[in-house]
XYZ file of C-alpha atoms in Angstrom:
190
model
C 53.883 123.189 92.806
C 55.819 125.081 95.447
C 54.575 124.636 98.967
C 55.997 127.889 100.296
C 56.824 130.299 97.487
C 56.875 133.565 99.398
C 56.820 134.747 102.995
C 55.666 137.936 104.623
C 57.649 140.214 106.898
C 55.707 138.980 109.920
C 56.555 135.348 109.264
C 60.214 136.221 108.780
C 60.283 138.015 112.127
C 58.467 135.141 113.795
C 61.015 132.665 112.416
C 63.884 134.804 113.709
C 62.117 134.847 117.084
C 62.057 131.030 117.060
C 65.740 131.010 116.090
C 66.453 133.291 119.055
C 65.040 130.671 121.392
C 66.882 127.969 119.497
C 70.155 129.803 120.164
C 69.217 130.016 123.856
C 68.883 126.228 123.761
C 72.331 125.961 122.163
C 73.732 128.263 124.835
C 72.348 126.061 127.611
C 73.798 122.927 126.008
C 77.232 124.519 125.613
C 77.120 125.957 129.117
C 76.344 122.575 130.680
C 78.737 120.524 128.584
C 81.990 122.489 128.897
C 84.008 124.293 131.547
C 86.763 126.918 131.446
C 88.168 128.302 128.202
C 86.438 125.595 126.152
C 83.114 126.859 127.499
C 83.903 130.362 126.233
C 84.833 128.927 122.845
C 81.323 127.418 122.516
C 79.251 129.993 124.424
C 80.416 133.172 122.638
C 79.221 132.018 119.161
C 75.797 131.070 120.556
C 75.414 134.441 122.282
C 76.480 136.176 119.062
C 73.952 134.107 117.131
C 71.272 135.073 119.671
C 72.020 138.775 119.185
C 72.045 138.419 115.404
C 68.719 136.574 115.466
C 67.285 139.342 117.640
C 68.490 141.909 115.117
C 66.926 139.846 112.319
C 63.628 139.730 114.204
C 63.571 143.502 114.588
C 64.752 144.128 111.023
C 61.996 141.880 109.685
C 59.411 144.352 110.941
C 61.171 147.644 110.411
C 63.332 147.725 107.288
C 62.258 145.863 104.166
C 65.027 147.249 101.922
C 67.410 145.125 99.854
C 70.504 145.479 102.071
C 68.639 144.388 105.209
C 67.313 141.348 103.321
C 70.867 140.388 102.413
C 71.954 140.768 106.031
C 69.042 138.688 107.301
C 69.825 135.971 104.771
C 73.440 136.021 105.965
C 72.155 135.519 109.531
C 70.099 132.588 108.300
C 73.225 131.146 106.690
C 75.023 131.419 110.044
C 72.132 129.554 111.649
C 72.444 126.878 108.971
C 76.162 126.574 109.695
C 75.498 126.189 113.405
C 72.808 123.559 112.847
C 75.063 121.649 110.438
C 77.950 121.627 112.918
C 75.675 120.465 115.721
C 74.189 117.779 113.492
C 77.671 116.496 112.664
C 78.566 116.546 116.365
C 75.430 114.581 117.281
C 76.029 111.986 114.549
C 79.647 111.559 115.662
C 78.542 111.186 119.298
C 75.909 108.686 118.201
C 78.125 106.515 116.019
C 81.811 106.971 116.805
C 81.975 108.160 120.426
C 78.848 107.028 122.282
C 78.506 107.861 125.961
C 77.162 105.186 128.309
C 75.570 107.764 130.590
C 73.546 109.485 127.865
C 70.875 107.464 126.006
C 71.343 107.271 122.233
C 67.807 108.572 121.667
C 68.955 111.989 122.851
C 71.421 112.219 119.967
C 68.859 110.881 117.491
C 66.330 113.511 118.600
C 68.894 116.297 118.451
C 70.002 115.170 114.981
C 66.413 115.233 113.723
C 65.760 118.661 115.216
C 69.013 119.945 113.675
C 67.884 118.605 110.308
C 64.447 120.234 110.609
C 65.916 123.634 111.505
C 68.524 123.305 108.757
C 65.833 122.627 106.163
C 63.657 125.443 107.484
C 66.552 127.928 107.342
C 67.317 126.800 103.801
C 63.677 127.237 102.842
C 63.524 130.755 104.266
C 66.763 131.624 102.497
C 65.458 130.571 99.077
C 61.884 131.886 99.071
C 60.758 135.321 97.937
C 60.477 137.737 100.846
C 57.475 140.041 100.893
C 56.126 139.121 97.443
C 52.505 139.569 98.554
C 53.284 143.043 99.833
C 55.131 143.954 96.623
C 52.195 142.720 94.504
C 49.767 144.749 96.638
C 51.923 147.872 96.305
C 52.150 147.363 92.526
C 48.384 146.931 92.309
C 47.837 150.095 94.359
C 50.288 152.012 92.177
C 48.642 150.746 88.992
C 45.187 151.611 90.306
C 46.311 155.072 91.314
C 47.979 155.763 87.960
C 44.971 154.511 86.006
C 42.708 156.622 88.219
C 44.702 159.781 87.676
C 45.187 159.233 83.950
C 41.686 157.834 83.552
C 40.024 160.862 85.135
C 41.368 163.165 82.397
C 40.377 160.627 79.791
C 36.874 160.475 81.238
C 36.624 164.267 81.189
C 37.863 164.408 77.599
C 35.382 161.690 76.558
C 32.533 163.514 78.307
C 33.366 166.746 76.482
C 33.533 164.891 73.175
C 30.206 163.208 73.869
C 28.585 166.536 74.728
C 29.943 168.090 71.562
C 28.744 165.106 69.543
C 25.265 165.299 71.103
C 25.128 169.004 70.505
C 26.148 168.482 66.875
C 23.650 165.654 66.438
C 20.959 167.674 68.154
C 21.522 170.687 65.887
C 21.697 168.496 62.815
C 18.579 166.617 63.856
C 16.593 169.817 64.409
C 17.666 171.166 61.068
C 16.724 168.003 59.238
C 13.414 167.758 61.140
C 12.423 171.275 60.306
C 13.528 170.837 56.717
C 11.609 167.598 56.294
C 8.311 169.035 57.579
C 8.913 172.325 55.931
C 6.761 174.239 58.332
C 7.125 176.768 61.003
C 7.177 174.998 64.313
C 6.764 176.519 67.671
C 9.024 175.731 70.537
C 7.249 172.388 71.138
C 7.653 171.250 67.559
C 3.964 171.859 66.538
C 2.760 173.837 63.599
């Protein structure tokens, strides 16, 4: 059983909104940790990721076509890359190069949050996007086509039934009058 088999456009946009704030967090970490040219080397990718996540948030609401889905999945892959690199950095800082001024729990917490966001990005990359909406549109299309084709069929069946009743009615009157053999008035009495 799949826990999350498909997601709607609203949930995709909401997740990109969360990733926007996650990239703001990454920006603040990079801004505090480095100075000079090294700071630019780490800040520019986080700002770019923020802008891409913002574009993904807007595209989740506005354009559900195939090319925009591919672009949004590429943005999710960039987020996965960023989370993986940060997770590696936090594990290295935790195990190989610990800092006496920073408690180890900080790196453990960051590693866990990196893992959670990495898994969530992977999950959103692999699920079906907008399957509920596609099923609803298919159901509406099927209902509309059966309504339009069914209305002619109903009309044809009604005409056939009327013709059949008329035929049966004429046949029944003929057999009734023949079986009684008399002259009936309009009410069927002699």
